[in-house]
Amino acid sequence: MKTFVKLLALGAAAGALLVPAGAARAQMLITGNDEKVWFDETGKTVNQPPGKDTVSIIDIHDPAKPRIIANLPLMNTIIGPPVNLAITPDQHLALVANSLDWVKDGEGWKGVPDNKIYVIDLTASPPVQIATVEAGKQPSGMAINRAGTLALVANRADDTVSVLSIDGKNVKPAGTVSVATQPTAAVAAPPPALPAAVAITPDGKRALVVKSGASRVGLLDIDGQKVSNAQVDGKNYDMATGLNPLNVQVTPDGKLAIVNNIGGGQDGQVDTVGIIDLEASPPRVVDQVVVGDGPEGLAMSPAGGYAASLILNGTGGTPKTAFYRHEKSYVALLKIDGKSVRKVAQADVGGLAEGIAFSPDGRYLYVANFVDSDIDILRLEGDTLTKVASFPLPGHPASMRGSTP
């Protein structure tokens, strides 16, 4: 596989204005584009020099015709789940975690844990970075509460979750909670937790943190800006959701959570999503749904009723001779009916599809394709997904999130 970069003439879009305060708000996507990592013909990762990464801010007010309103020169990485960024509910700020710094390694380059969170003012015209705050080591998955006052960041390299307070455009560290796997009578030296993603319940009182290293999802209690491990029978409460969980999202009504279990990665074996009943006391896994080989991106429709699990399907970083090699990733559409979740459809997208997001009304789905440097736009009609367009990006999208009402 040869490295290539698609060029995009931004033209007037680069200087386009956001809708003024008081008018109808723009609906946005944000992507983190990694230009440092590629894969050769054997599937081996090839690390390239830094300096070309970008974060793209995209207006989707016309859902089938997105337009880029800013490209910010900020470092990003494909390493880790594609949820290392988020937009506040009022769409005033975006937060972007840079999981890895890039350093020389002999004649080449390698990633080492970073701790930076970039703060972007989305009300500026065009949007601009206004601050950098620090989290823990290798900040990965991120979530912002519905009130827009609190962000949680899963720090993969030090088994913690950082708490950030949000007050207008001011973002400050507000604490850290350890989510390290606890020893038991049977396991005196448990594996590292490797927290990869986090999701906050709609009422803002609880959060779920994915511990990929331990194949568990932990439960956190939230009281204002105080975050702690939930206790059951005097112990931190974890749930075994499946092999190697990587991503988690909560339904808009707060009744269920869905967890992508990536298993052995892209290996030709089917993987599942775990279904957590959040109304149970304590919450627990109540089902597993088969979705395909390598579920990584995960999105929940803000309108309810549907979720979408993005299946890597042996597309990027796999040898061309591998039996599980494919040219296209695909979306597994999941229908949610009460506490029942089932796969109802799938649709092909581009290669090594990472980020995925619904439009705020739930009628469109956006899929960011790393190999193809673009976004596929799919329309949801009933239980059917139909591709309606593709939108080019100025780099290779490693992560993506959308604004929610």
Short mmCIF file of C-alpha atoms in Angstrom, two decimals:
data_model
loop_
_atom_site.label_atom_id
_atom_site.label_comp_id
_atom_site.label_asym_id
_atom_site.label_seq_id
_atom_site.Cartn_x
_atom_site.Cartn_y
_atom_site.Cartn_z
CA MET A 1 0.00 0.00 0.00
CA LYS A 2 1.51 3.29 -1.02
CA THR A 3 1.20 6.49 0.92
CA PHE A 4 -0.88 9.12 -0.77
CA VAL A 5 -2.43 12.42 0.20
CA LYS A 6 -5.46 13.89 -1.47
CA LEU A 7 -5.23 17.64 -1.98
CA LEU A 8 -8.25 19.74 -1.16
CA ALA A 9 -8.76 23.26 -2.48
CA LEU A 10 -10.45 24.97 0.44
CA GLY A 11 -11.15 28.24 -1.35
CA ALA A 12 -13.70 30.40 0.33
CA ALA A 13 -14.62 27.67 2.83
CA ALA A 14 -11.46 28.35 4.83
CA GLY A 15 -12.74 31.79 5.72
CA ALA A 16 -16.41 30.91 6.08
CA LEU A 17 -18.23 32.27 9.08
CA LEU A 18 -20.11 30.42 11.75
CA VAL A 19 -23.74 31.40 12.21
CA PRO A 20 -23.85 34.45 14.53
CA ALA A 21 -24.95 34.16 18.15
CA GLY A 22 -28.73 34.20 18.44
CA ALA A 23 -29.27 32.70 15.01
CA ALA A 24 -29.75 29.03 14.23
CA ARG A 25 -26.60 27.23 15.31
CA ALA A 26 -24.32 25.49 12.89
CA GLN A 27 -24.18 21.73 13.29
CA MET A 28 -20.63 20.48 13.37
CA LEU A 29 -18.24 17.59 13.02
CA ILE A 30 -14.65 17.64 14.19
CA THR A 31 -11.98 15.29 12.85
CA GLY A 32 -8.41 14.65 13.94
CA ASN A 33 -6.21 13.96 10.89
CA ASP A 34 -3.00 11.95 11.38
CA GLU A 35 -0.32 12.37 8.71
CA LYS A 36 2.43 10.54 10.63
CA VAL A 37 1.29 6.91 10.34
CA TRP A 38 0.87 4.71 7.30
CA PHE A 39 1.10 0.99 6.46
CA ASP A 40 3.27 -0.79 3.92
CA GLU A 41 2.34 -3.75 1.71
CA THR A 42 2.94 -6.22 4.54
CA GLY A 43 0.70 -4.36 6.95
CA LYS A 44 3.65 -3.03 8.95
CA THR A 45 3.20 0.42 10.47
CA VAL A 46 5.39 3.09 8.88
CA ASN A 47 6.05 6.14 11.06
CA GLN A 48 6.72 9.39 9.25
CA PRO A 49 7.96 12.79 10.50
CA PRO A 50 5.50 15.04 12.39
CA GLY A 51 4.35 18.49 11.43
CA LYS A 52 1.45 17.89 9.02
CA ASP A 53 -1.39 16.78 11.34
CA THR A 54 -4.56 18.86 11.40
CA VAL A 55 -7.90 19.13 13.19
CA SER A 56 -10.77 19.92 10.82
CA ILE A 57 -13.93 21.75 11.90
CA ILE A 58 -16.79 20.91 9.54
CA ASP A 59 -20.21 22.56 9.18
CA ILE A 60 -23.00 20.03 8.46
CA HIS A 61 -25.95 22.42 8.62
CA ASP A 62 -26.71 21.13 5.12
CA PRO A 63 -26.22 17.45 6.08
CA ALA A 64 -25.48 16.13 2.59
CA LYS A 65 -23.12 18.99 1.70
CA PRO A 66 -20.56 19.52 4.51
CA ARG A 67 -18.05 22.36 4.33
CA ILE A 68 -14.79 22.85 6.17
CA ILE A 69 -14.66 26.07 8.18
CA ALA A 70 -11.21 25.58 9.73
CA ASN A 71 -8.13 23.37 9.58
CA LEU A 72 -6.00 23.80 12.68
CA PRO A 73 -2.36 22.59 12.78
CA LEU A 74 -2.71 20.35 15.84
CA MET A 75 -1.11 16.95 16.40
CA ASN A 76 -3.36 13.90 16.46
CA THR A 77 -2.95 10.13 16.26
CA ILE A 78 -4.66 7.04 14.90
CA ILE A 79 -3.38 5.05 17.88
CA GLY A 80 -6.29 4.35 20.23
CA PRO A 81 -10.07 4.63 19.84
CA PRO A 82 -11.41 7.40 17.55
CA VAL A 83 -13.10 9.33 20.40
CA ASN A 84 -10.24 11.50 21.67
CA LEU A 85 -12.21 14.68 20.96
CA ALA A 86 -15.59 16.17 21.84
CA ILE A 87 -17.81 19.23 21.33
CA THR A 88 -19.64 20.96 24.17
CA PRO A 89 -23.47 20.80 23.93
CA ASP A 90 -23.66 24.59 23.34
CA GLN A 91 -21.13 24.17 20.51
CA HIS A 92 -18.92 26.90 21.95
CA LEU A 93 -15.86 24.71 22.54
CA ALA A 94 -14.16 21.60 21.22
CA LEU A 95 -11.63 19.60 23.22
CA VAL A 96 -9.02 17.47 21.46
CA ALA A 97 -6.68 15.09 23.29
CA ASN A 98 -3.28 14.38 21.78
CA SER A 99 -2.56 10.84 22.93
CA LEU A 100 1.00 10.56 21.61
CA ASP A 101 3.90 12.90 21.10
CA TRP A 102 6.26 12.07 18.20
CA VAL A 103 9.98 11.72 18.88
CA LYS A 104 13.06 10.56 17.00
CA ASP A 105 13.91 6.86 17.27
CA GLY A 106 17.30 6.37 15.63
CA GLU A 107 16.70 7.12 11.97
CA GLY A 108 12.95 6.87 12.40
CA TRP A 109 10.14 8.11 14.62
CA LYS A 110 7.98 6.70 17.39
CA GLY A 111 5.10 7.74 19.60
CA VAL A 112 5.43 8.32 23.34
CA PRO A 113 2.61 9.22 25.76
CA ASP A 114 1.60 12.87 25.67
CA ASN A 115 -0.74 14.66 28.11
CA LYS A 116 -2.12 17.61 26.15
CA ILE A 117 -5.75 18.65 25.67
CA TYR A 118 -6.27 21.38 23.08
CA VAL A 119 -9.14 23.82 23.70
CA ILE A 120 -10.74 25.24 20.54
CA ASP A 121 -13.11 28.24 20.46
CA LEU A 122 -15.82 27.31 17.96
CA THR A 123 -17.52 30.70 18.19
CA ALA A 124 -14.50 32.49 16.71
CA SER A 125 -14.53 33.10 12.98
CA PRO A 126 -12.78 30.96 11.97
CA PRO A 127 -12.45 28.64 15.02
CA VAL A 128 -9.13 28.94 16.84
CA GLN A 129 -7.17 27.15 19.57
CA ILE A 130 -7.32 29.26 22.74
CA ALA A 131 -5.65 27.08 25.38
CA THR A 132 -3.86 23.84 26.20
CA VAL A 133 -4.51 21.96 29.44
CA GLU A 134 -2.86 18.85 30.82
CA ALA A 135 -4.47 15.49 31.53
CA GLY A 136 -2.79 12.18 32.43
CA LYS A 137 -0.48 10.08 30.26
CA GLN A 138 -1.80 9.16 26.82
CA PRO A 139 -5.24 10.82 27.02
CA SER A 140 -7.55 8.79 24.80
CA GLY A 141 -11.35 8.60 24.96
CA MET A 142 -13.20 11.71 26.10
CA ALA A 143 -16.74 12.66 27.11
CA ILE A 144 -18.50 15.92 28.07
CA ASN A 145 -21.64 15.97 30.23
CA ARG A 146 -24.95 17.32 28.94
CA ALA A 147 -24.65 20.41 31.13
CA GLY A 148 -21.37 21.25 29.40
CA THR A 149 -19.64 21.78 32.74
CA LEU A 150 -17.50 18.65 33.03
CA ALA A 151 -15.26 16.56 30.79
CA LEU A 152 -13.74 13.17 31.57
CA VAL A 153 -10.63 11.87 29.82
CA ALA A 154 -9.41 8.25 29.91
CA ASN A 155 -5.62 8.19 30.31
CA ARG A 156 -4.41 4.93 28.81
CA ALA A 157 -0.78 5.00 30.02
CA ASP A 158 -1.35 5.69 33.72
CA ASP A 159 -4.70 3.97 34.47
CA THR A 160 -6.49 7.16 35.43
CA VAL A 161 -9.40 9.35 34.38
CA SER A 162 -8.83 13.10 34.36
CA VAL A 163 -11.62 15.45 35.43
CA LEU A 164 -11.81 18.81 33.65
CA SER A 165 -14.10 21.65 34.70
CA ILE A 166 -15.69 23.78 31.97
CA ASP A 167 -16.86 27.31 32.78
CA GLY A 168 -17.70 29.23 29.64
CA LYS A 169 -14.49 29.09 27.64
CA ASN A 170 -12.31 28.27 30.63
CA VAL A 171 -11.22 24.63 30.94
CA LYS A 172 -9.21 23.59 34.00
CA PRO A 173 -8.02 20.33 35.59
CA ALA A 174 -10.32 19.44 38.49
CA GLY A 175 -8.97 16.12 39.70
CA THR A 176 -7.88 12.61 38.82
CA VAL A 177 -9.36 9.24 39.72
CA SER A 178 -7.43 5.98 39.53
CA VAL A 179 -9.21 3.22 37.62
CA ALA A 180 -6.43 0.65 38.00
CA THR A 181 -7.57 -2.96 38.11
CA GLN A 182 -7.82 -4.12 41.71
CA PRO A 183 -6.13 -7.33 42.91
CA THR A 184 -8.32 -10.20 44.06
CA ALA A 185 -7.81 -13.41 45.96
CA ALA A 186 -7.54 -15.23 42.63
CA VAL A 187 -5.42 -12.60 40.82
CA ALA A 188 -2.80 -10.96 43.00
CA ALA A 189 -1.19 -9.11 40.09
CA PRO A 190 -3.98 -8.04 37.73
CA PRO A 191 -3.27 -6.65 34.25
CA PRO A 192 -3.14 -2.89 33.69
CA ALA A 193 -6.54 -1.34 33.06
CA LEU A 194 -5.46 0.64 29.95
CA PRO A 195 -8.55 2.91 30.02
CA ALA A 196 -9.45 3.74 26.43
CA ALA A 197 -12.86 5.42 26.41
CA VAL A 198 -15.44 6.96 28.70
CA ALA A 199 -19.14 7.85 28.48
CA ILE A 200 -21.28 9.95 30.83
CA THR A 201 -24.94 9.14 31.50
CA PRO A 202 -27.51 11.77 30.44
CA ASP A 203 -28.28 12.75 34.05
CA GLY A 204 -24.57 13.42 34.64
CA LYS A 205 -24.45 11.23 37.75
CA ARG A 206 -22.51 8.26 36.42
CA ALA A 207 -19.89 7.36 33.86
CA LEU A 208 -18.61 4.18 32.25
CA VAL A 209 -14.89 3.76 31.62
CA VAL A 210 -13.56 1.12 29.23
CA LYS A 211 -10.62 -0.83 30.70
CA SER A 212 -9.38 -2.54 27.57
CA GLY A 213 -6.36 -4.17 29.22
CA ALA A 214 -8.55 -5.95 31.75
CA SER A 215 -11.53 -6.62 29.43
CA ARG A 216 -13.76 -4.75 31.86
CA VAL A 217 -15.91 -1.63 31.96
CA GLY A 218 -15.83 0.25 35.24
CA LEU A 219 -18.59 2.33 36.81
CA LEU A 220 -17.89 5.82 38.16
CA ASP A 221 -20.03 8.04 40.39
CA ILE A 222 -20.19 11.79 39.67
CA ASP A 223 -21.18 14.39 42.26
CA GLY A 224 -20.65 17.85 40.80
CA GLN A 225 -16.96 17.84 39.92
CA LYS A 226 -16.12 14.99 42.26
CA VAL A 227 -15.64 11.67 40.46
CA SER A 228 -15.05 8.36 42.24
CA ASN A 229 -15.21 4.63 41.62
CA ALA A 230 -18.67 3.23 42.27
CA GLN A 231 -18.70 0.72 45.08
CA VAL A 232 -20.60 -2.58 45.25
CA ASP A 233 -20.07 -4.73 48.35
CA GLY A 234 -17.20 -2.45 49.31
CA LYS A 235 -15.28 -2.94 46.05
CA ASN A 236 -14.82 -0.97 42.83
CA TYR A 237 -17.48 -2.20 40.44
CA ASP A 238 -16.35 -3.55 37.07
CA MET A 239 -18.30 -5.45 34.41
CA ALA A 240 -16.87 -8.11 32.06
CA THR A 241 -18.33 -6.86 28.79
CA GLY A 242 -16.35 -8.96 26.30
CA LEU A 243 -12.83 -9.47 25.00
CA ASN A 244 -10.78 -6.26 24.67
CA PRO A 245 -13.48 -3.57 24.91
CA LEU A 246 -12.45 -0.36 23.17
CA ASN A 247 -15.41 2.01 22.97
CA VAL A 248 -18.64 2.78 24.85
CA GLN A 249 -21.72 4.96 24.28
CA VAL A 250 -24.94 5.53 26.26
CA THR A 251 -28.45 5.80 24.79
CA PRO A 252 -30.06 9.26 24.98
CA ASP A 253 -32.60 8.00 27.53
CA GLY A 254 -29.84 6.61 29.75
CA LYS A 255 -31.32 3.12 29.89
CA LEU A 256 -28.63 1.19 28.02
CA ALA A 257 -24.97 1.37 27.13
CA ILE A 258 -23.28 -0.35 24.21
CA VAL A 259 -19.64 -1.48 24.28
CA ASN A 260 -17.52 -2.34 21.24
CA ASN A 261 -15.42 -5.44 21.97
CA ILE A 262 -12.61 -5.51 19.41
CA GLY A 263 -11.39 -8.98 20.46
CA GLY A 264 -8.12 -9.85 18.78
CA GLY A 265 -8.32 -6.89 16.44
CA GLN A 266 -8.56 -7.43 12.71
CA ASP A 267 -8.08 -11.21 12.58
CA GLY A 268 -11.00 -12.65 10.63
CA GLN A 269 -12.92 -13.65 13.75
CA VAL A 270 -16.33 -12.15 14.53
CA ASP A 271 -16.55 -9.77 17.47
CA THR A 272 -19.44 -8.47 19.53
CA VAL A 273 -20.95 -5.47 21.20
CA GLY A 274 -21.90 -5.87 24.85
CA ILE A 275 -25.23 -4.48 26.05
CA ILE A 276 -25.32 -2.97 29.55
CA ASP A 277 -28.61 -2.43 31.39
CA LEU A 278 -28.03 0.85 33.22
CA GLU A 279 -31.40 0.66 35.02
CA ALA A 280 -30.36 -2.52 36.83
CA SER A 281 -28.91 -2.11 40.31
CA PRO A 282 -26.02 -2.41 39.88
CA PRO A 283 -25.77 -2.05 36.07
CA ARG A 284 -24.85 -5.27 34.31
CA VAL A 285 -24.22 -6.88 30.93
CA VAL A 286 -27.45 -8.43 29.63
CA ASP A 287 -26.62 -9.37 26.03
CA GLN A 288 -23.98 -9.73 23.31
CA VAL A 289 -24.65 -8.92 19.65
CA VAL A 290 -22.36 -10.18 16.87
CA VAL A 291 -21.32 -7.33 14.56
CA GLY A 292 -18.17 -8.38 12.64
CA ASP A 293 -14.37 -8.34 12.65
CA GLY A 294 -12.91 -5.39 14.53
CA PRO A 295 -15.60 -3.00 15.85
CA GLU A 296 -13.86 0.27 16.74
CA GLY A 297 -15.90 3.39 15.97
CA LEU A 298 -19.25 3.62 17.78
CA ALA A 299 -22.04 6.17 17.64
CA MET A 300 -25.46 6.53 19.26
CA SER A 301 -28.25 8.35 17.46
CA PRO A 302 -29.23 11.52 19.39
CA ALA A 303 -32.80 10.83 18.28
CA GLY A 304 -32.73 7.39 19.92
CA GLY A 305 -33.63 4.03 18.50
CA TYR A 306 -30.38 3.28 16.67
CA ALA A 307 -26.65 2.87 17.19
CA ALA A 308 -23.91 2.25 14.66
CA SER A 309 -20.83 0.08 15.20
CA LEU A 310 -18.02 0.68 12.70
CA ILE A 311 -16.29 -2.53 11.61
CA LEU A 312 -12.65 -2.36 10.46
CA ASN A 313 -13.09 -5.62 8.50
CA GLY A 314 -9.41 -6.26 7.82
CA THR A 315 -8.88 -3.06 5.86
CA GLY A 316 -5.89 -1.13 7.21
CA GLY A 317 -2.61 -2.42 8.59
CA THR A 318 -3.25 -5.95 7.32
CA PRO A 319 -1.11 -7.86 4.80
CA LYS A 320 -2.58 -8.13 1.31
CA THR A 321 -2.18 -11.90 1.52
CA ALA A 322 -4.17 -12.22 4.78
CA PHE A 323 -7.34 -14.32 4.47
CA TYR A 324 -9.27 -11.66 6.37
CA ARG A 325 -8.10 -8.77 4.19
CA HIS A 326 -10.80 -6.57 2.64
CA GLU A 327 -10.79 -3.23 0.83
CA LYS A 328 -13.77 -1.76 2.67
CA SER A 329 -14.87 -1.32 6.24
CA TYR A 330 -18.60 -1.38 6.98
CA VAL A 331 -21.20 0.03 9.33
CA ALA A 332 -23.29 -2.40 11.39
CA LEU A 333 -26.62 -0.67 12.09
CA LEU A 334 -28.10 -1.64 15.45
CA LYS A 335 -31.78 -1.13 16.27
CA ILE A 336 -32.66 -0.45 19.91
CA ASP A 337 -36.14 -1.44 21.05
CA GLY A 338 -36.49 -1.12 24.81
CA LYS A 339 -33.74 -3.32 26.24
CA SER A 340 -33.41 -5.31 23.02
CA VAL A 341 -30.59 -4.55 20.55
CA ARG A 342 -30.22 -6.31 17.21
CA LYS A 343 -28.27 -5.80 14.01
CA VAL A 344 -30.66 -4.85 11.21
CA ALA A 345 -28.40 -3.72 8.36
CA GLN A 346 -24.87 -3.06 7.20
CA ALA A 347 -23.34 -0.74 4.62
CA ASP A 348 -19.88 -0.64 3.08
CA VAL A 349 -17.74 2.45 3.60
CA GLY A 350 -14.08 3.29 2.91
CA GLY A 351 -10.85 1.70 4.06
CA LEU A 352 -9.77 1.69 7.71
CA ALA A 353 -12.88 3.60 8.77
CA GLU A 354 -12.28 5.03 12.24
CA GLY A 355 -14.58 7.86 13.32
CA ILE A 356 -18.37 7.77 13.11
CA ALA A 357 -21.10 10.24 14.07
CA PHE A 358 -24.81 10.83 13.59
CA SER A 359 -26.29 14.15 12.58
CA PRO A 360 -28.13 15.82 15.51
CA ASP A 361 -31.51 14.72 14.12
CA GLY A 362 -30.31 11.13 13.64
CA ARG A 363 -31.18 11.08 9.93
CA TYR A 364 -27.60 11.02 8.60
CA LEU A 365 -24.50 9.08 9.51
CA TYR A 366 -20.94 10.25 8.84
CA VAL A 367 -18.01 7.83 8.55
CA ALA A 368 -14.38 9.00 8.45
CA ASN A 369 -12.18 6.80 6.24
CA PHE A 370 -8.47 6.92 7.11
CA VAL A 371 -7.19 5.26 3.92
CA ASP A 372 -9.38 7.31 1.58
CA SER A 373 -8.97 10.70 3.30
CA ASP A 374 -12.69 11.35 3.18
CA ILE A 375 -16.05 11.13 4.92
CA ASP A 376 -18.84 8.91 3.62
CA ILE A 377 -22.34 10.31 4.17
CA LEU A 378 -25.15 7.79 4.66
CA ARG A 379 -28.86 8.47 5.04
CA LEU A 380 -30.88 6.47 7.56
CA GLU A 381 -34.40 5.63 6.40
CA GLY A 382 -36.18 3.10 8.57
CA ASP A 383 -33.74 0.23 9.03
CA THR A 384 -31.85 1.03 5.83
CA LEU A 385 -28.56 2.88 5.31
CA THR A 386 -27.95 4.43 1.89
CA LYS A 387 -24.74 6.17 0.85
CA VAL A 388 -25.55 9.59 -0.61
CA ALA A 389 -22.16 11.29 -0.97
CA SER A 390 -18.48 11.41 -0.03
CA PHE A 391 -16.66 14.49 1.23
CA PRO A 392 -12.87 14.93 0.83
CA LEU A 393 -10.66 15.89 3.77
CA PRO A 394 -7.20 17.52 3.80
CA GLY A 395 -5.69 14.56 5.62
CA HIS A 396 -6.29 11.06 6.97
CA PRO A 397 -9.05 11.14 9.63
CA ALA A 398 -8.08 9.17 12.72
CA SER A 399 -10.98 10.30 14.90
CA MET A 400 -14.30 12.09 14.61
CA ARG A 401 -17.15 13.32 16.80
CA GLY A 402 -20.26 15.37 16.12
CA SER A 403 -22.28 17.96 17.96
CA THR A 404 -25.40 16.78 19.76
CA PRO A 405 -28.51 18.76 20.73
#
